[in-house]
mmCIF file of N, CA and C in Angstrom:
data_model
loop_
_atom_site.group_PDB
_atom_site.id
_atom_site.type_symbol
_atom_site.label_atom_id
_atom_site.label_comp_id
_atom_site.label_asym_id
_atom_site.label_seq_id
_atom_site.Cartn_x
_atom_site.Cartn_y
_atom_site.Cartn_z
ATOM 1 N N MET A 1 1.071 -0.886 -0.118
ATOM 2 C CA MET A 1 -0.162 -0.079 -0.324
ATOM 3 C C MET A 1 0.897 1.196 0.171
ATOM 4 N N GLN A 2 1.844 0.956 0.343
ATOM 5 C CA GLN A 2 2.631 2.350 0.642
ATOM 6 C C GLN A 2 3.179 2.663 -0.754
ATOM 7 N N SER A 3 3.220 1.659 -1.850
ATOM 8 C CA SER A 3 3.484 2.074 -2.933
ATOM 9 C C SER A 3 1.990 3.021 -3.848
ATOM 10 N N SER A 4 0.920 2.431 -3.185
ATOM 11 C CA SER A 4 -0.213 3.217 -3.919
ATOM 12 C C SER A 4 -0.110 4.496 -3.007
ATOM 13 N N ARG A 5 0.392 4.882 -1.861
ATOM 14 C CA ARG A 5 0.182 5.799 -0.945
ATOM 15 C C ARG A 5 1.217 6.760 -1.659
ATOM 16 N N GLN A 6 2.402 6.141 -2.158
ATOM 17 C CA GLN A 6 3.050 6.719 -2.631
ATOM 18 C C GLN A 6 2.600 7.672 -3.965
ATOM 19 N N THR A 7 1.774 6.472 -4.613
ATOM 20 C CA THR A 7 1.602 6.991 -6.054
ATOM 21 C C THR A 7 0.795 8.203 -5.802
ATOM 22 N N ILE A 8 -0.342 7.716 -5.001
ATOM 23 C CA ILE A 8 -1.330 8.873 -4.759
ATOM 24 C C ILE A 8 -0.525 10.131 -4.199
ATOM 25 N N SER A 9 0.395 10.251 -3.531
ATOM 26 C CA SER A 9 1.157 11.412 -3.113
ATOM 27 C C SER A 9 1.654 12.237 -4.298
ATOM 28 N N ALA A 10 2.320 11.269 -4.780
ATOM 29 C CA ALA A 10 3.086 11.575 -6.272
ATOM 30 C C ALA A 10 2.071 12.318 -7.368
ATOM 31 N N PHE A 11 1.071 11.667 -7.071
ATOM 32 C CA PHE A 11 -0.227 12.307 -8.145
ATOM 33 C C PHE A 11 -0.680 13.510 -7.655
ATOM 34 N N GLN A 12 -1.013 13.675 -6.194
ATOM 35 C CA GLN A 12 -1.444 14.978 -5.536
ATOM 36 C C GLN A 12 -0.101 16.134 -5.545
ATOM 37 N N ARG A 13 0.910 15.514 -5.554
ATOM 38 C CA ARG A 13 2.174 16.739 -5.975
ATOM 39 C C ARG A 13 2.038 16.791 -7.176
ATOM 40 N N SER A 14 1.756 16.005 -8.000
ATOM 41 C CA SER A 14 1.850 16.404 -9.528
ATOM 42 C C SER A 14 0.710 17.179 -9.952
ATOM 43 N N ILE A 15 -0.456 16.862 -9.412
ATOM 44 C CA ILE A 15 -1.518 17.744 -9.509
ATOM 45 C C ILE A 15 -1.256 19.357 -8.834
ATOM 46 N N TYR A 16 -0.708 19.175 -7.708
ATOM 47 C CA TYR A 16 -0.437 20.604 -6.940
ATOM 48 C C TYR A 16 0.479 21.265 -7.977
ATOM 49 N N LEU A 17 1.665 20.856 -8.373
ATOM 50 C CA LEU A 17 2.758 21.298 -9.137
ATOM 51 C C LEU A 17 2.037 21.969 -10.333
ATOM 52 N N SER A 18 1.110 20.809 -11.072
ATOM 53 C CA SER A 18 0.446 21.271 -12.149
ATOM 54 C C SER A 18 -0.456 22.979 -11.960
ATOM 55 N N SER A 19 -1.160 22.475 -10.945
ATOM 56 C CA SER A 19 -2.579 23.890 -10.174
ATOM 57 C C SER A 19 -1.393 24.910 -10.124
ATOM 58 N N SER A 20 -0.188 24.948 -9.717
ATOM 59 C CA SER A 20 0.782 25.742 -9.398
ATOM 60 C C SER A 20 1.303 26.579 -10.208
ATOM 61 N N MET A 21 1.551 25.881 -11.287
ATOM 62 C CA MET A 21 2.279 26.206 -12.625
ATOM 63 C C MET A 21 0.977 26.820 -13.300
ATOM 64 N N ALA A 22 -0.197 26.298 -13.276
ATOM 65 C CA ALA A 22 -1.050 26.866 -14.013
ATOM 66 C C ALA A 22 -1.567 28.312 -13.623
ATOM 67 N N GLU A 23 -1.569 28.319 -12.288
ATOM 68 C CA GLU A 23 -1.696 29.717 -11.589
ATOM 69 C C GLU A 23 -0.742 30.649 -12.253
ATOM 70 N N SER A 24 0.369 30.207 -12.283
ATOM 71 C CA SER A 24 1.902 31.078 -12.409
ATOM 72 C C SER A 24 1.704 31.584 -13.963
ATOM 73 N N ARG A 25 1.369 30.304 -14.494
ATOM 74 C CA ARG A 25 1.066 30.680 -16.100
ATOM 75 C C ARG A 25 0.039 31.828 -16.267
ATOM 76 N N ASP A 26 -1.034 31.686 -15.582
ATOM 77 C CA ASP A 26 -2.188 32.467 -15.505
ATOM 78 C C ASP A 26 -1.830 33.763 -15.142
ATOM 79 N N ASP A 27 -1.186 33.891 -13.767
ATOM 80 C CA ASP A 27 -0.594 35.230 -13.536
ATOM 81 C C ASP A 27 0.245 35.892 -14.757
ATOM 82 N N LEU A 28 1.266 35.107 -15.262
ATOM 83 C CA LEU A 28 2.148 35.598 -16.626
ATOM 84 C C LEU A 28 1.203 36.156 -17.453
ATOM 85 N N ALA A 29 0.385 35.487 -17.821
ATOM 86 C CA ALA A 29 -0.894 35.422 -19.185
ATOM 87 C C ALA A 29 -1.291 36.863 -19.010
ATOM 88 N N GLU A 30 -1.810 36.969 -17.632
ATOM 89 C CA GLU A 30 -2.612 38.422 -17.133
ATOM 90 C C GLU A 30 -1.744 39.578 -17.104
ATOM 91 N N SER A 31 -0.651 39.162 -16.789
ATOM 92 C CA SER A 31 0.704 40.179 -16.679
ATOM 93 C C SER A 31 0.906 40.866 -17.971
ATOM 94 N N LEU A 32 1.140 39.483 -18.870
ATOM 95 C CA LEU A 32 1.404 39.782 -20.509
ATOM 96 C C LEU A 32 0.109 40.721 -20.997
ATOM 97 N N GLN A 33 -0.913 40.305 -20.797
ATOM 98 C CA GLN A 33 -1.926 40.957 -21.464
ATOM 99 C C GLN A 33 -2.230 42.166 -20.780
ATOM 100 N N ASN A 34 -1.788 42.501 -19.596
ATOM 101 C CA ASN A 34 -1.671 44.014 -19.000
ATOM 102 C C ASN A 34 -0.838 44.627 -19.833
ATOM 103 N N LEU A 35 0.137 44.283 -20.134
ATOM 104 C CA LEU A 35 1.383 45.142 -20.582
ATOM 105 C C LEU A 35 1.109 45.476 -22.088
ATOM 106 N N PHE A 36 0.621 44.284 -22.871
ATOM 107 C CA PHE A 36 0.238 44.671 -23.997
ATOM 108 C C PHE A 36 -1.169 45.635 -24.102
ATOM 109 N N THR A 37 -2.154 45.507 -22.996
ATOM 110 C CA THR A 37 -2.883 46.630 -23.450
ATOM 111 C C THR A 37 -2.495 47.962 -22.875
ATOM 112 N N SER A 38 -1.625 48.052 -22.134
ATOM 113 C CA SER A 38 -0.812 49.463 -21.666
ATOM 114 C C SER A 38 -0.163 49.923 -22.833
ATOM 115 N N VAL A 39 0.774 48.964 -23.531
ATOM 116 C CA VAL A 39 1.294 49.209 -24.750
ATOM 117 C C VAL A 39 0.310 49.770 -25.825
ATOM 118 N N SER A 40 -0.678 48.959 -25.891
ATOM 119 C CA SER A 40 -1.894 49.418 -27.250
ATOM 120 C C SER A 40 -2.208 50.662 -26.793
ATOM 121 N N SER A 41 -2.525 51.060 -25.239
ATOM 122 C CA SER A 41 -3.136 52.369 -25.120
ATOM 123 C C SER A 41 -2.093 53.336 -25.405
ATOM 124 N N MET A 42 -0.849 53.447 -24.828
ATOM 125 C CA MET A 42 0.453 54.167 -25.509
ATOM 126 C C MET A 42 0.150 54.562 -26.903
ATOM 127 N N VAL A 43 0.242 53.590 -27.505
ATOM 128 C CA VAL A 43 0.374 53.719 -29.227
ATOM 129 C C VAL A 43 -0.690 54.327 -29.806
ATOM 130 N N LYS A 44 -1.871 53.924 -29.360
ATOM 131 C CA LYS A 44 -3.165 54.544 -29.416
ATOM 132 C C LYS A 44 -3.149 56.036 -29.460
ATOM 133 N N SER A 45 -3.016 56.274 -28.104
ATOM 134 C CA SER A 45 -2.425 57.817 -27.572
ATOM 135 C C SER A 45 -1.655 58.501 -28.314
ATOM 136 N N GLU A 46 -0.544 58.217 -28.499
ATOM 137 C CA GLU A 46 0.461 58.953 -29.375
ATOM 138 C C GLU A 46 -0.273 59.110 -31.027
ATOM 139 N N LEU A 47 -0.778 57.905 -31.359
ATOM 140 C CA LEU A 47 -1.262 58.246 -32.760
ATOM 141 C C LEU A 47 -2.537 58.955 -32.717
ATOM 142 N N GLN A 48 -3.427 59.050 -31.953
ATOM 143 C CA GLN A 48 -4.354 60.219 -31.693
ATOM 144 C C GLN A 48 -3.543 61.518 -31.623
ATOM 145 N N GLY A 49 -2.751 61.919 -30.567
ATOM 146 C CA GLY A 49 -2.159 63.089 -30.598
ATOM 147 C C GLY A 49 -1.794 63.343 -31.753
ATOM 148 N N THR A 50 -0.754 62.617 -32.853
ATOM 149 C CA THR A 50 -0.446 62.495 -33.923
ATOM 150 C C THR A 50 -1.404 63.255 -34.994
ATOM 151 N N ASN A 51 -2.408 62.401 -35.012
ATOM 152 C CA ASN A 51 -3.826 62.750 -35.694
ATOM 153 C C ASN A 51 -4.794 64.101 -35.316
ATOM 154 N N ASN A 52 -4.111 64.632 -34.021
ATOM 155 C CA ASN A 52 -4.797 66.123 -33.777
ATOM 156 C C ASN A 52 -3.925 66.971 -33.912
ATOM 157 N N HIS A 53 -2.357 66.658 -34.477
ATOM 158 C CA HIS A 53 -1.652 67.654 -34.961
ATOM 159 C C HIS A 53 -1.811 67.629 -36.261
ATOM 160 N N LEU A 54 -2.181 66.704 -37.110
ATOM 161 C CA LEU A 54 -2.516 66.813 -38.740
ATOM 162 C C LEU A 54 -3.891 67.384 -38.933
ATOM 163 N N ASP A 55 -4.514 67.410 -37.989
ATOM 164 C CA ASP A 55 -5.815 68.066 -38.200
ATOM 165 C C ASP A 55 -5.646 69.918 -37.977
ATOM 166 N N LEU A 56 -5.110 70.188 -36.858
ATOM 167 C CA LEU A 56 -4.498 71.584 -36.825
ATOM 168 C C LEU A 56 -3.830 72.025 -37.834
ATOM 169 N N LEU A 57 -3.074 71.104 -38.489
ATOM 170 C CA LEU A 57 -2.246 71.766 -39.676
ATOM 171 C C LEU A 57 -2.957 71.823 -40.497
ATOM 172 N N GLU A 58 -3.976 71.054 -41.035
ATOM 173 C CA GLU A 58 -4.720 71.363 -41.831
ATOM 174 C C GLU A 58 -5.342 72.251 -41.823
ATOM 175 N N LYS A 59 -6.414 72.794 -40.834
ATOM 176 C CA LYS A 59 -7.294 74.007 -40.171
ATOM 177 C C LYS A 59 -6.469 75.041 -40.457
ATOM 178 N N MET A 60 -5.007 74.989 -40.143
ATOM 179 C CA MET A 60 -4.181 76.426 -40.448
ATOM 180 C C MET A 60 -3.982 76.567 -41.827
ATOM 181 N N ASN A 61 -3.653 75.250 -42.469
ATOM 182 C CA ASN A 61 -3.284 75.360 -43.684
ATOM 183 C C ASN A 61 -4.263 76.189 -44.560
ATOM 184 N N GLN A 62 -5.749 75.818 -44.486
ATOM 185 C CA GLN A 62 -6.966 75.971 -45.103
ATOM 186 C C GLN A 62 -7.332 77.801 -44.306
ATOM 187 N N ARG A 63 -6.605 77.863 -43.236
ATOM 188 C CA ARG A 63 -6.923 79.281 -43.008
ATOM 189 C C ARG A 63 -5.775 80.285 -43.746
ATOM 190 N N VAL A 64 -4.749 79.812 -43.847
ATOM 191 C CA VAL A 64 -3.808 80.472 -44.570
ATOM 192 C C VAL A 64 -4.304 80.631 -46.152
ATOM 193 N N ALA A 65 -4.632 79.580 -46.726
ATOM 194 C CA ALA A 65 -4.810 79.782 -47.981
ATOM 195 C C ALA A 65 -6.041 80.478 -48.067
ATOM 196 N N SER A 66 -7.292 80.629 -47.239
ATOM 197 C CA SER A 66 -8.240 81.662 -47.488
ATOM 198 C C SER A 66 -7.693 82.967 -47.264
ATOM 199 N N GLU A 67 -6.673 83.546 -46.546
ATOM 200 C CA GLU A 67 -6.202 84.519 -46.541
ATOM 201 C C GLU A 67 -5.339 85.093 -47.659
ATOM 202 N N TYR A 68 -4.781 84.146 -48.269
ATOM 203 C CA TYR A 68 -4.107 83.980 -49.671
ATOM 204 C C TYR A 68 -4.882 84.728 -50.356
ATOM 205 N N ASP A 69 -6.193 84.225 -50.428
ATOM 206 C CA ASP A 69 -7.173 84.414 -51.422
ATOM 207 C C ASP A 69 -7.539 85.591 -51.414
ATOM 208 N N ASP A 70 -7.953 86.043 -50.261
ATOM 209 C CA ASP A 70 -8.565 87.542 -49.729
ATOM 210 C C ASP A 70 -7.209 88.361 -50.271
ATOM 211 N N MET A 71 -6.155 88.033 -50.145
ATOM 212 C CA MET A 71 -4.902 88.949 -50.589
ATOM 213 C C MET A 71 -4.863 89.261 -51.911
ATOM 214 N N GLY A 72 -5.121 87.892 -52.611
ATOM 215 C CA GLY A 72 -5.159 88.218 -54.180
ATOM 216 C C GLY A 72 -6.563 89.052 -54.357
ATOM 217 N N ASP A 73 -7.311 88.902 -54.123
ATOM 218 C CA ASP A 73 -8.994 89.591 -54.229
ATOM 219 C C ASP A 73 -8.351 90.902 -53.881
ATOM 220 N N VAL A 74 -7.778 91.411 -53.073
ATOM 221 C CA VAL A 74 -7.036 92.879 -52.752
ATOM 222 C C VAL A 74 -6.336 93.291 -54.011
ATOM 223 N N ALA A 75 -5.443 92.425 -54.088
ATOM 224 C CA ALA A 75 -4.110 92.585 -55.276
ATOM 225 C C ALA A 75 -4.776 93.271 -56.982
ATOM 226 N N ALA A 76 -5.823 92.297 -57.002
ATOM 227 C CA ALA A 76 -6.444 92.336 -58.392
ATOM 228 C C ALA A 76 -7.319 93.381 -58.111
ATOM 229 N N GLY A 77 -8.224 93.800 -56.950
ATOM 230 C CA GLY A 77 -8.563 95.385 -57.149
ATOM 231 C C GLY A 77 -7.743 96.442 -56.790
ATOM 232 N N LEU A 78 -6.413 96.334 -56.420
ATOM 233 C CA LEU A 78 -5.311 97.371 -56.649
ATOM 234 C C LEU A 78 -5.018 97.749 -57.914
ATOM 235 N N ARG A 79 -4.820 96.476 -58.738
ATOM 236 C CA ARG A 79 -4.390 96.306 -59.769
ATOM 237 C C ARG A 79 -5.335 97.119 -60.821
ATOM 238 N N VAL A 80 -6.989 96.865 -60.516
ATOM 239 C CA VAL A 80 -7.557 97.612 -61.343
ATOM 240 C C VAL A 80 -7.547 98.831 -60.977
ATOM 241 N N PHE A 81 -7.184 99.385 -60.067
ATOM 242 C CA PHE A 81 -7.327 101.150 -59.350
ATOM 243 C C PHE A 81 -6.276 101.525 -60.055
ATOM 244 N N ALA A 82 -4.831 100.615 -60.250
ATOM 245 C CA ALA A 82 -3.811 101.330 -60.571
ATOM 246 C C ALA A 82 -3.837 101.873 -62.308
ATOM 247 N N GLU A 83 -4.727 100.660 -63.099
ATOM 248 C CA GLU A 83 -5.155 101.020 -64.142
ATOM 249 C C GLU A 83 -5.994 102.224 -64.544
ATOM 250 N N GLN A 84 -6.906 102.445 -63.939
ATOM 251 C CA GLN A 84 -8.011 103.809 -63.490
ATOM 252 C C GLN A 84 -7.279 104.802 -63.708
ATOM 253 N N MET A 85 -5.974 104.710 -62.811
ATOM 254 C CA MET A 85 -5.282 105.981 -62.368
ATOM 255 C C MET A 85 -4.579 106.197 -63.544
ATOM 256 N N LYS A 86 -3.965 105.231 -64.348
ATOM 257 C CA LYS A 86 -3.044 105.418 -65.367
ATOM 258 C C LYS A 86 -3.790 105.963 -66.422
ATOM 259 N N SER A 87 -5.120 105.687 -66.949
ATOM 260 C CA SER A 87 -5.840 105.754 -67.704
ATOM 261 C C SER A 87 -6.268 107.455 -67.349
ATOM 262 N N LYS A 88 -6.463 107.839 -66.309
ATOM 263 C CA LYS A 88 -7.012 109.344 -65.994
ATOM 264 C C LYS A 88 -5.484 110.060 -65.891
ATOM 265 N N SER A 89 -4.588 109.652 -65.665
ATOM 266 C CA SER A 89 -3.342 110.779 -65.662
ATOM 267 C C SER A 89 -2.947 110.620 -67.082
ATOM 268 N N GLY A 90 -3.245 109.906 -68.126
ATOM 269 C CA GLY A 90 -3.116 110.161 -69.614
ATOM 270 C C GLY A 90 -3.842 111.337 -70.056
ATOM 271 N N GLY A 91 -5.282 111.191 -69.530
ATOM 272 C CA GLY A 91 -5.909 112.398 -69.730
ATOM 273 C C GLY A 91 -5.490 113.518 -69.181
ATOM 274 N N LEU A 92 -4.870 113.620 -68.153
ATOM 275 C CA LEU A 92 -4.448 114.641 -67.640
ATOM 276 C C LEU A 92 -3.237 115.147 -68.228
ATOM 277 N N ASP A 93 -2.121 114.166 -68.716
ATOM 278 C CA ASP A 93 -0.959 114.656 -69.292
ATOM 279 C C ASP A 93 -1.629 115.960 -70.610
ATOM 280 N N GLU A 94 -2.607 115.439 -71.597
ATOM 281 C CA GLU A 94 -2.838 117.022 -72.486
ATOM 282 C C GLU A 94 -2.908 118.209 -71.497
ATOM 283 N N PHE A 95 -3.548 118.299 -70.390
ATOM 284 C CA PHE A 95 -3.749 119.541 -69.718
ATOM 285 C C PHE A 95 -2.465 119.986 -69.109
ATOM 286 N N VAL A 96 -1.677 119.110 -68.676
ATOM 287 C CA VAL A 96 -0.489 119.312 -68.341
ATOM 288 C C VAL A 96 0.426 120.068 -69.438
ATOM 289 N N GLY A 97 0.362 119.398 -70.519
ATOM 290 C CA GLY A 97 0.873 119.925 -71.810
ATOM 291 C C GLY A 97 0.396 121.469 -72.025
ATOM 292 N N GLN A 98 -0.859 121.921 -71.777
ATOM 293 C CA GLN A 98 -1.559 123.212 -72.263
ATOM 294 C C GLN A 98 -0.891 123.732 -70.804
ATOM 295 N N MET A 99 -0.866 123.632 -69.871
ATOM 296 C CA MET A 99 -0.494 124.405 -68.580
ATOM 297 C C MET A 99 0.999 124.806 -69.115
ATOM 298 N N ASP A 100 1.763 123.890 -69.590
ATOM 299 C CA ASP A 100 3.293 124.300 -69.939
ATOM 300 C C ASP A 100 3.350 125.226 -70.792
ATOM 301 N N ALA A 101 2.343 125.283 -71.739
ATOM 302 C CA ALA A 101 2.313 125.933 -72.994
ATOM 303 C C ALA A 101 1.848 127.526 -72.570
ATOM 304 N N ILE A 102 1.065 127.476 -71.685
ATOM 305 C CA ILE A 102 0.146 128.805 -70.842
ATOM 306 C C ILE A 102 1.449 129.508 -70.290
ATOM 307 N N GLU A 103 2.017 128.983 -69.549
ATOM 308 C CA GLU A 103 3.366 128.969 -68.598
ATOM 309 C C GLU A 103 4.190 129.666 -69.270
ATOM 310 N N LYS A 104 4.812 129.097 -70.660
ATOM 311 C CA LYS A 104 5.842 129.653 -71.383
ATOM 312 C C LYS A 104 5.257 130.900 -71.727
ATOM 313 N N GLN A 105 4.010 131.135 -72.513
ATOM 314 C CA GLN A 105 3.661 132.188 -73.045
ATOM 315 C C GLN A 105 3.192 133.226 -72.051
ATOM 316 N N VAL A 106 2.971 133.090 -70.941
ATOM 317 C CA VAL A 106 2.873 133.947 -69.721
ATOM 318 C C VAL A 106 4.511 134.891 -69.435
ATOM 319 N N SER A 107 5.670 133.788 -69.339
ATOM 320 C CA SER A 107 6.957 134.248 -69.347
ATOM 321 C C SER A 107 7.371 134.964 -70.533
ATOM 322 N N GLU A 108 6.974 134.754 -71.782
ATOM 323 C CA GLU A 108 7.071 135.569 -73.061
ATOM 324 C C GLU A 108 6.537 137.013 -72.860
ATOM 325 N N PHE A 109 5.351 136.949 -72.323
ATOM 326 C CA PHE A 109 4.809 137.925 -72.394
ATOM 327 C C PHE A 109 5.247 139.050 -71.197
ATOM 328 N N GLU A 110 5.632 138.356 -70.035
ATOM 329 C CA GLU A 110 6.281 139.007 -68.899
ATOM 330 C C GLU A 110 7.561 139.591 -69.650
ATOM 331 N N ALA A 111 8.167 138.977 -70.410
ATOM 332 C CA ALA A 111 9.958 139.650 -70.637
ATOM 333 C C ALA A 111 9.666 140.839 -71.873
ATOM 334 N N VAL A 112 8.462 140.265 -72.624
ATOM 335 C CA VAL A 112 7.619 141.891 -73.456
ATOM 336 C C VAL A 112 7.317 142.818 -72.611
ATOM 337 N N ILE A 113 6.767 142.609 -71.582
ATOM 338 C CA ILE A 113 5.734 143.730 -70.770
ATOM 339 C C ILE A 113 7.374 144.264 -69.922
ATOM 340 N N SER A 114 8.421 143.636 -69.444
ATOM 341 C CA SER A 114 9.673 144.242 -68.764
ATOM 342 C C SER A 114 10.407 144.944 -70.209
ATOM 343 N N VAL A 115 10.365 144.781 -71.312
ATOM 344 C CA VAL A 115 10.868 145.641 -72.373
ATOM 345 C C VAL A 115 10.054 146.829 -72.697
ATOM 346 N N LEU A 116 8.722 146.617 -72.749
ATOM 347 C CA LEU A 116 8.253 147.845 -72.624
ATOM 348 C C LEU A 116 7.999 148.819 -71.608
ATOM 349 N N ASP A 117 8.298 148.213 -70.338
ATOM 350 C CA ASP A 117 8.152 149.201 -69.416
ATOM 351 C C ASP A 117 9.431 149.645 -69.127
ATOM 352 N N ARG A 118 10.507 149.217 -69.501
ATOM 353 C CA ARG A 118 11.857 149.912 -69.667
ATOM 354 C C ARG A 118 11.525 150.820 -70.865
ATOM 355 N N TYR A 119 11.027 150.801 -72.009
ATOM 356 C CA TYR A 119 11.155 151.804 -72.997
ATOM 357 C C TYR A 119 10.157 152.808 -72.421
ATOM 358 N N VAL A 120 9.220 152.422 -71.577
ATOM 359 C CA VAL A 120 8.279 153.786 -71.198
ATOM 360 C C VAL A 120 9.079 154.477 -70.435
ATOM 361 N N SER A 121 10.132 153.984 -69.765
ATOM 362 C CA SER A 121 10.632 154.642 -68.690
ATOM 363 C C SER A 121 11.643 155.562 -69.191
ATOM 364 N N VAL A 122 12.306 155.185 -69.931
ATOM 365 C CA VAL A 122 13.219 155.880 -70.881
ATOM 366 C C VAL A 122 12.642 157.295 -71.874
ATOM 367 N N LEU A 123 11.525 157.058 -72.306
ATOM 368 C CA LEU A 123 10.368 157.832 -72.880
ATOM 369 C C LEU A 123 10.156 158.819 -72.271
ATOM 370 N N GLU A 124 9.368 158.640 -70.835
ATOM 371 C CA GLU A 124 9.281 159.492 -69.749
ATOM 372 C C GLU A 124 10.495 160.409 -69.166
ATOM 373 N N SER A 125 11.480 159.658 -69.029
ATOM 374 C CA SER A 125 12.744 160.445 -68.669
ATOM 375 C C SER A 125 13.272 161.392 -69.934
ATOM 376 N N LYS A 126 13.275 160.918 -71.235
ATOM 377 C CA LYS A 126 13.047 162.347 -72.234
ATOM 378 C C LYS A 126 12.191 162.996 -72.217
ATOM 379 N N ILE A 127 11.001 162.932 -72.027
ATOM 380 C CA ILE A 127 9.894 163.847 -71.898
ATOM 381 C C ILE A 127 9.927 164.922 -70.635
ATOM 382 N N ARG A 128 10.374 164.663 -69.605
ATOM 383 C CA ARG A 128 10.863 164.973 -68.555
ATOM 384 C C ARG A 128 11.777 166.283 -68.650
ATOM 385 N N ALA A 129 13.006 165.491 -69.234
ATOM 386 C CA ALA A 129 13.790 166.043 -69.408
ATOM 387 C C ALA A 129 13.792 167.269 -70.681
ATOM 388 N N GLU A 130 13.261 167.006 -71.349
ATOM 389 C CA GLU A 130 12.812 168.088 -72.401
ATOM 390 C C GLU A 130 12.003 168.902 -71.544
ATOM 391 N N TYR A 131 10.988 168.934 -71.023
ATOM 392 C CA TYR A 131 10.197 169.934 -70.168
ATOM 393 C C TYR A 131 11.121 170.760 -69.032
ATOM 394 N N ARG A 132 12.407 170.218 -68.832
ATOM 395 C CA ARG A 132 13.069 171.074 -67.888
ATOM 396 C C ARG A 132 14.409 171.988 -68.419
ATOM 397 N N LEU A 133 14.422 171.132 -69.538
ATOM 398 C CA LEU A 133 15.161 172.540 -70.309
ATOM 399 C C LEU A 133 14.622 173.542 -70.853
ATOM 400 N N PRO A 134 15.528 174.762 -70.623
ATOM 401 C CA PRO A 134 14.703 176.137 -71.277
ATOM 402 C C PRO A 134 14.638 175.929 -72.356
ATOM 403 N N HIS A 135 13.594 176.763 -73.126
ATOM 404 C CA HIS A 135 13.107 176.513 -74.305
ATOM 405 C C HIS A 135 13.244 177.970 -75.475
ATOM 406 N N HIS A 136 13.513 177.964 -76.453
ATOM 407 C CA HIS A 136 13.604 179.260 -77.135
ATOM 408 C C HIS A 136 11.998 179.384 -77.418
ATOM 409 N N HIS A 137 10.930 180.318 -76.554
ATOM 410 C CA HIS A 137 9.953 180.687 -76.785
ATOM 411 C C HIS A 137 9.875 181.723 -77.568
ATOM 412 N N ARG A 138 9.132 182.079 -78.519
ATOM 413 C CA ARG A 138 8.746 183.204 -79.011
ATOM 414 C C ARG A 138 7.659 184.193 -78.252
ATOM 415 N N ARG A 139 8.227 185.250 -78.144
ATOM 416 C CA ARG A 139 7.040 185.980 -77.355
ATOM 417 C C ARG A 139 5.955 186.826 -78.270
ATOM 418 N N SER A 140 5.048 187.005 -77.872
ATOM 419 C CA SER A 140 4.036 187.344 -78.855
ATOM 420 C C SER A 140 4.297 189.168 -79.162
ATOM 421 N N ASN A 141 5.082 189.532 -78.260
ATOM 422 C CA ASN A 141 5.600 190.833 -78.821
ATOM 423 C C ASN A 141 6.521 191.484 -80.062
ATOM 424 N N ASP A 142 7.153 189.771 -79.964
ATOM 425 C CA ASP A 142 8.339 189.755 -80.975
ATOM 426 C C ASP A 142 7.731 190.160 -82.506
ATOM 427 N N SER A 143 8.291 190.738 -82.884
ATOM 428 C CA SER A 143 8.113 190.931 -84.453
ATOM 429 C C SER A 143 8.461 189.783 -85.115
ATOM 430 N N VAL A 144 7.870 189.575 -86.652
ATOM 431 C CA VAL A 144 8.581 188.530 -87.362
ATOM 432 C C VAL A 144 8.830 189.230 -88.605
ATOM 433 N N CYS A 145 9.958 189.191 -88.904
ATOM 434 C CA CYS A 145 10.545 189.901 -90.536
ATOM 435 C C CYS A 145 10.072 189.448 -91.358
ATOM 436 N N THR A 146 9.612 189.914 -92.219
ATOM 437 C CA THR A 146 9.137 189.763 -93.115
ATOM 438 C C THR A 146 10.027 190.212 -94.353
ATOM 439 N N ASP A 147 10.564 189.803 -95.075
ATOM 440 C CA ASP A 147 11.199 190.543 -96.457
ATOM 441 C C ASP A 147 10.605 190.730 -97.298
#
């Protein structure tokens, strides 16, 4: 019987060791499952953060593109305005030319007036000098000789 007791005892030890190993394996499997779950959560969080950054960059790019479109519209408006101003200034060039011609004529008239003014001054001086000089006036009592 001893051998049957030994056999039962060996069998019990074997079951105990088996269950102990099974528990160790279950603990190990659970720890590994927790590790993989944690790593998976970490990777998922990292990927979500990267995705959030990409979404933000996309929105920023859309905003900048919209502002560049607005700037393009402003630039087009400025180009039209500049062309209008250029065409208007072309019409003004004719008037500027006319004003330059008038200014030249005025300068010429001023030169002629200056010459005439000097001539009148000289004539006035001659007339004054003529009146200041004693003249040989005939007297009414003077007889005129007639032969």
